[in-house]
Tab-separated table of C-alpha atoms and ligand atoms in Angstrom:
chain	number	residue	atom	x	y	z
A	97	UNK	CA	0.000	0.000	0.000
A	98	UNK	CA	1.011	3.405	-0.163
A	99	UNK	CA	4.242	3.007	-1.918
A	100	UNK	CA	6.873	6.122	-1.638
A	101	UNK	CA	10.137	6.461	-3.023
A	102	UNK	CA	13.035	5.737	-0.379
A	103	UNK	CA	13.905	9.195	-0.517
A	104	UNK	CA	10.611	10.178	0.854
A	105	UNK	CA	9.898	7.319	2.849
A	106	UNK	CA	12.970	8.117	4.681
A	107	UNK	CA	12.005	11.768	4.778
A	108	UNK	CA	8.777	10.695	6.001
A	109	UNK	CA	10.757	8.639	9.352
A	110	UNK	CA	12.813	11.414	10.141
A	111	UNK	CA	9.807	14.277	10.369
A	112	UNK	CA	8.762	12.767	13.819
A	113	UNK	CA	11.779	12.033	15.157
A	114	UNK	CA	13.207	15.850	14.727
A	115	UNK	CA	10.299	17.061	16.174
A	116	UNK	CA	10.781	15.123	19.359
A	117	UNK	CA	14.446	16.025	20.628
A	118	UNK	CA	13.021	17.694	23.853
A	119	UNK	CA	10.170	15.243	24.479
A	120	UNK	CA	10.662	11.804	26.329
A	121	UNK	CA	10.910	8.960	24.614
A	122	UNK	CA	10.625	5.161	26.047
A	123	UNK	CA	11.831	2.504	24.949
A	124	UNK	CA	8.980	-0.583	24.124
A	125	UNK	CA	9.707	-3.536	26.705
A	126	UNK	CA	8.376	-6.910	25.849
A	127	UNK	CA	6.415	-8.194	28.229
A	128	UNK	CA	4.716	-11.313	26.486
A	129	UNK	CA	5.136	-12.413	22.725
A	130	UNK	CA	2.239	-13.682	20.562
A	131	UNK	CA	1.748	-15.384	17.171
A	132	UNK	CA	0.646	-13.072	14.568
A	133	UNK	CA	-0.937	-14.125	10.820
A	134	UNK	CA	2.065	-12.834	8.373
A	135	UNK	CA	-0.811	-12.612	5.761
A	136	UNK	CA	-2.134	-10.034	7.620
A	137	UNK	CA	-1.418	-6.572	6.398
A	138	UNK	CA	-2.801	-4.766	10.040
A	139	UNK	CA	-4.521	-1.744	9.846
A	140	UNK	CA	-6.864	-1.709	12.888
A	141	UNK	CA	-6.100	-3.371	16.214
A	142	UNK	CA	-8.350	-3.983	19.492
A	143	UNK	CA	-9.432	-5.901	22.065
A	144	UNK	CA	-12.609	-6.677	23.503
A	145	UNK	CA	-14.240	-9.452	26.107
A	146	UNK	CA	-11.141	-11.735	25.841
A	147	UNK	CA	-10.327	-11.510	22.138
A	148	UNK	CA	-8.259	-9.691	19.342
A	149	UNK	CA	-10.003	-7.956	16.628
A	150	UNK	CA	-7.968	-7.153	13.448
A	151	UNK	CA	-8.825	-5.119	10.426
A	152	UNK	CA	-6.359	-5.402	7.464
A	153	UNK	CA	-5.710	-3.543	3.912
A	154	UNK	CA	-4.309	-4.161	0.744
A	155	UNK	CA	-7.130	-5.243	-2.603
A	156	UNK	CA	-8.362	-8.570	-2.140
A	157	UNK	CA	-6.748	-9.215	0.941
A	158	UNK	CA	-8.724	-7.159	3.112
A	159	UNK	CA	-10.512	-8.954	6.173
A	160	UNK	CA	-12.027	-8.353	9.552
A	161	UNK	CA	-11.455	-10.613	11.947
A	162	UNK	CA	-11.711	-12.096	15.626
A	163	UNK	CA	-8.723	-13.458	16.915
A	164	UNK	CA	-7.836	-15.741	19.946
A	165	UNK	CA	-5.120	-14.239	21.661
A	166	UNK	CA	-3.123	-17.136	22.481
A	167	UNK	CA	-3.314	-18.893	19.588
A	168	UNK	CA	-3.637	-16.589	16.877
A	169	UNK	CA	-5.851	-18.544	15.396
A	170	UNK	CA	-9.318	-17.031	13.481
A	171	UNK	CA	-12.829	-17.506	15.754
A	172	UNK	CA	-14.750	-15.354	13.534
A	173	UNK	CA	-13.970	-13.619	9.700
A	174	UNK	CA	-15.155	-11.393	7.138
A	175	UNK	CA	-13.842	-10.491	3.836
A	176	UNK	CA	-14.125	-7.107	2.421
A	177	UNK	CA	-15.360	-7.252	-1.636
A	178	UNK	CA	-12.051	-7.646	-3.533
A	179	UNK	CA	-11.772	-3.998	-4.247
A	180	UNK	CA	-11.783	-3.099	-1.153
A	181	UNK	CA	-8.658	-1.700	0.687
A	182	UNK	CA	-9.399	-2.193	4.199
A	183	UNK	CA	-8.509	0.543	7.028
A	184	UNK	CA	-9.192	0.288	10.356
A	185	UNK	CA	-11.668	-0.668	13.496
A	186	UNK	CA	-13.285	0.534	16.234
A	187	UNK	CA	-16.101	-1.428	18.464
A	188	UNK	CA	-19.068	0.467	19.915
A	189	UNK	CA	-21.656	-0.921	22.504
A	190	UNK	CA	-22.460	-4.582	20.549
A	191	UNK	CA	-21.197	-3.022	17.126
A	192	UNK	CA	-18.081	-2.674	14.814
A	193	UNK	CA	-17.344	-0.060	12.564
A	194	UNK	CA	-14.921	-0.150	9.738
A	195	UNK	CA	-13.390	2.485	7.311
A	196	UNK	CA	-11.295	2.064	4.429
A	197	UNK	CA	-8.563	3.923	2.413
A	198	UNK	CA	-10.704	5.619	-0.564
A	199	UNK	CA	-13.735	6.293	-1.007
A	200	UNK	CA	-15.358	7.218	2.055
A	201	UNK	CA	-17.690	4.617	2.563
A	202	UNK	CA	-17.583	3.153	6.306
A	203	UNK	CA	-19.753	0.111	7.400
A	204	UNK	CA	-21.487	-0.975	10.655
A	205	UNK	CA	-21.274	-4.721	11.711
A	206	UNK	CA	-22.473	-6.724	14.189
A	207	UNK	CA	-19.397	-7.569	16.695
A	208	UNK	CA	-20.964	-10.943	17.154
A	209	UNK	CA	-20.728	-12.666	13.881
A	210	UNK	CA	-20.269	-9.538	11.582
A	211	UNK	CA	-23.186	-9.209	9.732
A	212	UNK	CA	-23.322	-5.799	7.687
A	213	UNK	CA	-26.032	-3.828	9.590
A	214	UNK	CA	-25.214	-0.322	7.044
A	215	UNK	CA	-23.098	1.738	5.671
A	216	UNK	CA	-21.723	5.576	6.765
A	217	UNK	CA	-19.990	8.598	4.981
A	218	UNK	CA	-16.677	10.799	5.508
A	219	UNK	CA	-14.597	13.088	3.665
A	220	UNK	CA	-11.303	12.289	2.682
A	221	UNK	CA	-9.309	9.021	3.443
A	222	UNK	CA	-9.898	6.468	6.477
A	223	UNK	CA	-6.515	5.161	7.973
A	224	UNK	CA	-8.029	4.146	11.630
A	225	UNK	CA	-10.348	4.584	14.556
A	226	UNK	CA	-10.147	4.589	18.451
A	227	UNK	CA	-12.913	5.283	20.591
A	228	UNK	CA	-12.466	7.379	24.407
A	229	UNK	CA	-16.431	6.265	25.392
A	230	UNK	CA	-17.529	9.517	24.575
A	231	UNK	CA	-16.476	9.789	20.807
A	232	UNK	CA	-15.061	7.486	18.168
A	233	UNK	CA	-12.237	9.188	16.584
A	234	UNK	CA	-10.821	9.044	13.277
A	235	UNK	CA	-7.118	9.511	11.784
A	236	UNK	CA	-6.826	9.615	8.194
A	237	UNK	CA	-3.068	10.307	7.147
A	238	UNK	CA	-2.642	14.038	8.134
A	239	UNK	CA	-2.342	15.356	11.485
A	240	UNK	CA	-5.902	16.175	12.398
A	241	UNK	CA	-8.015	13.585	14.448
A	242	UNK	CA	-12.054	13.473	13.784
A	243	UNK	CA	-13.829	13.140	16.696
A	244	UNK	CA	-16.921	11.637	16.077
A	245	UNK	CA	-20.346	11.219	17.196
A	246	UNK	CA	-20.797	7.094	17.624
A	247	UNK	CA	-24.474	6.935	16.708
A	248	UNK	CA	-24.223	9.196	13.724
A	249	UNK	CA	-20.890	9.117	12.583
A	250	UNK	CA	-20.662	12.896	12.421
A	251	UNK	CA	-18.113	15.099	13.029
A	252	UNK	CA	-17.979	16.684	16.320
A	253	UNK	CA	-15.138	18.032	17.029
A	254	UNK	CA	-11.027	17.974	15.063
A	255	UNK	CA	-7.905	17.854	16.935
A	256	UNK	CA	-4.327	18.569	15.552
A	257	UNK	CA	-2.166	16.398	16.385
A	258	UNK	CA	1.783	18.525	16.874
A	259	UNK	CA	5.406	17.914	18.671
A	260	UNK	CA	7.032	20.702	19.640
A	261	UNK	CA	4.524	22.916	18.082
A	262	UNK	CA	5.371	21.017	14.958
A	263	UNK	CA	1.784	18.516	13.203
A	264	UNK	CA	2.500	15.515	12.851
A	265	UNK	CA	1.450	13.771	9.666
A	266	UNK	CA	0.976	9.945	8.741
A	267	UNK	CA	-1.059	9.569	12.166
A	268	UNK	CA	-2.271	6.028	11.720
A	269	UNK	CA	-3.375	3.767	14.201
A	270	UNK	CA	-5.183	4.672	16.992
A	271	UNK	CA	-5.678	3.544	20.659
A	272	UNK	CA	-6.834	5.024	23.753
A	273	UNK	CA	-5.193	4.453	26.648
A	274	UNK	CA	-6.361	5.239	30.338
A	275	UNK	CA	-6.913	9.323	29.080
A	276	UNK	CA	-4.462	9.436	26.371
A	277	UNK	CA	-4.441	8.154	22.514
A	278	UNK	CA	-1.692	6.150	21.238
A	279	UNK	CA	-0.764	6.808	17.704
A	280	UNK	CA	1.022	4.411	15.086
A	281	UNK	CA	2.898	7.065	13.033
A	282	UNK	CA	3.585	5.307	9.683
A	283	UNK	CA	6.393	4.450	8.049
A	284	UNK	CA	7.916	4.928	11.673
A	285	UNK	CA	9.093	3.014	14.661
A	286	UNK	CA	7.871	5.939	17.013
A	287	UNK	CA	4.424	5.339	18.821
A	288	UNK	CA	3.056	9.128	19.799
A	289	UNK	CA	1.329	9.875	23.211
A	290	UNK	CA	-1.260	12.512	22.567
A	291	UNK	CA	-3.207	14.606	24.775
A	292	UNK	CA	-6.532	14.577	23.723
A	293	UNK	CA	-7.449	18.072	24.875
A	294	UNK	CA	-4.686	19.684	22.911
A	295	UNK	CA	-3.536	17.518	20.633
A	296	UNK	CA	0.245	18.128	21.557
A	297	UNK	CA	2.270	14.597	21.761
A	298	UNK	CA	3.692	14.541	25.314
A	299	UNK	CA	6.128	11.746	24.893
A	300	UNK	CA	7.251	8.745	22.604
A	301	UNK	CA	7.392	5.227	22.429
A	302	UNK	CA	10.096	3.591	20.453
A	303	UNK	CA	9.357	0.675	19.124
A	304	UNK	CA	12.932	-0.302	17.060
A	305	UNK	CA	13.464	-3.244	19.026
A	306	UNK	CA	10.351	-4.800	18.505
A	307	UNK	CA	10.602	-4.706	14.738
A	308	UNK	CA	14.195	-5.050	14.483
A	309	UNK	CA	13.242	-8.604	16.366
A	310	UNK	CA	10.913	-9.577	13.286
A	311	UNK	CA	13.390	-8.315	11.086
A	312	UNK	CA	11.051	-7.561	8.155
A	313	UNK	CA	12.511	-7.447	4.778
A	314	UNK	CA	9.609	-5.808	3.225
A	315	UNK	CA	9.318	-1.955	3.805
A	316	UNK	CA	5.563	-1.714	3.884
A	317	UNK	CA	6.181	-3.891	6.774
A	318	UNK	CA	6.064	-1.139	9.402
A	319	UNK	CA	5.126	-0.702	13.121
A	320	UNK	CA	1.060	-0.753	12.886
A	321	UNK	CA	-1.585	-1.953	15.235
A	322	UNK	CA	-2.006	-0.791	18.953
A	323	UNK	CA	-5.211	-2.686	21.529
A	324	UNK	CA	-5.412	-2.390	24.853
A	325	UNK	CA	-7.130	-5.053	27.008
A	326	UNK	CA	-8.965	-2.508	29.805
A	327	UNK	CA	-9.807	-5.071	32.065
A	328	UNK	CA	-6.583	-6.814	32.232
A	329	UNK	CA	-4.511	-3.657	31.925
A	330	UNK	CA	-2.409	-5.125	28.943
A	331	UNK	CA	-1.370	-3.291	25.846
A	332	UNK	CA	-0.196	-5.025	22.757
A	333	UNK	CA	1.391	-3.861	19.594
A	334	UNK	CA	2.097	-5.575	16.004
A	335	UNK	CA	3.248	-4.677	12.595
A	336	UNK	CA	2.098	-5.231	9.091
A	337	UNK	CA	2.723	-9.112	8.351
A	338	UNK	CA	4.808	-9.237	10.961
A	339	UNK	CA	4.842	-13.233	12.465
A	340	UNK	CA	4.680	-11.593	16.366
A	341	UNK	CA	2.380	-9.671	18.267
A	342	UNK	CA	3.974	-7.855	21.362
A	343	UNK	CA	2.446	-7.682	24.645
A	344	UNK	CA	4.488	-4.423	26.180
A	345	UNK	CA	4.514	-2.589	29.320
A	346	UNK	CA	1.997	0.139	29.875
A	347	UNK	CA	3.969	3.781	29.172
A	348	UNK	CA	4.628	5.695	32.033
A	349	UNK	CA	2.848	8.194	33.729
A	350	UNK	CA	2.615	11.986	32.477
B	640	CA	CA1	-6.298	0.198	18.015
């Protein structure tokens, strides 16, 4: 997906990390690993009542699924029409929603057993969705965050998401973390902590270890996918095809 030049893909990994030098940045510590599906090109990430659920992208290879944690092995599945690129999740009370790259054109599902309940509209691209309980919000490749209203999909509200006074682009996946949202920032090893009041990022996490383990050849192989199990305070994190999914240690207070 997405394929840059190396020029501006490396660009594109530097514009984050200038922008930091003054914030804190932690270093991701492997708590637990996983198995992970290397056919899975992760775009969404979450967890919910004991499982994983996974959104991925690329044509004809985009699914939704629900995954057992331990195993890695598929409980439930959906395919997306072959056409489809696939973006990211986000549950809601006893529903999913999906977006996807282009077009605009998000879909409601049933979290049990993913039956398509309806589609919903939004401008521009979809890259991926958290939710805080109040709002789901959206990222979709720049540095402003959709807050949106979870009934009707509307926007609410827009956040800008900067370092250093700097915005950050290529915010893609999303997570929200005990008041803060976690951000995948593509094509990156470099996790951001944002405030969701203001937007600024208030610290890093750097995730180089974790993907120089895998050791993926590809470069569309990048850092991507972020879930955080609320009721057993855990917080995973896996890349695009990458054969391990990381349980790591919670960030540190700020
Ligand atoms: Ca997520």
């Amino acid at each position: 997906m997405r394929r840059i030049g190396r020029l501006a893909a490396l660009l594109l990994t530097l514009a984050p990390f200038a922008a930091r030098a003054a914030l804190p940045v932690e270093q991701a510590e492997v708590v637990r690993t996983y198995p992970h599906d290397t056919h899975a090109f992760t775009e969404g990430l979450l967890f919910r009542d004991g499982y994983l659920y996974e959104s991925t992208g690329r044509e004809g290879q985009s699914f939704i699924r629900k995954v057992d944690l331990a195993t890695g092995r598929t409980v439930e599945s959906v395919s997306l029409a072959p056409g489809i690129f696939g973006e990211g999740i986000v549950d809601w009370k006893d529903q999913l929603y999906s977006v996807i790259w282009h077009g605009g054109i998000g879909s409601r599902w049933t979290l049990k057993g993913f039956r398509h309940l309806g589609t919903f509209r939004y401008s521009g691209e979809g890259w991926a969705m958290t939710q805080d309980g109040r709002n789901v919000i959206l990222s979709d490749g720049t540095p402003v965050l959709r807050f949106l209203d979870p009934r009707t999909l509307q926007v609410v509200r827009t956040l800008t998401v900067t370092a250093e006074g700097v915005p950050i682009r290529q915010v893609n996946e999303l997570e929200y973390v005990r008041g803060e949202i976690l951000a995948n920032i593509w094509m990156t090893n470099a996790i951001a902590r944002i405030d969701p009041t203001t937007g600024h990022v208030k610290g890093w996490i750097d995730v180089s270890a974790l993907a120089a383990k895998v050791g993926a050849t590809d470069p569309d192989s990048v850092p991507n996918g972020i879930a955080y199990d609320k009721v057993g305070n855990r917080l995973f994190v896996t890349g695009k095809n990458w054969p391990l999914l990381f349980q790591i240690r919670l960030p540190a207070a700020r």
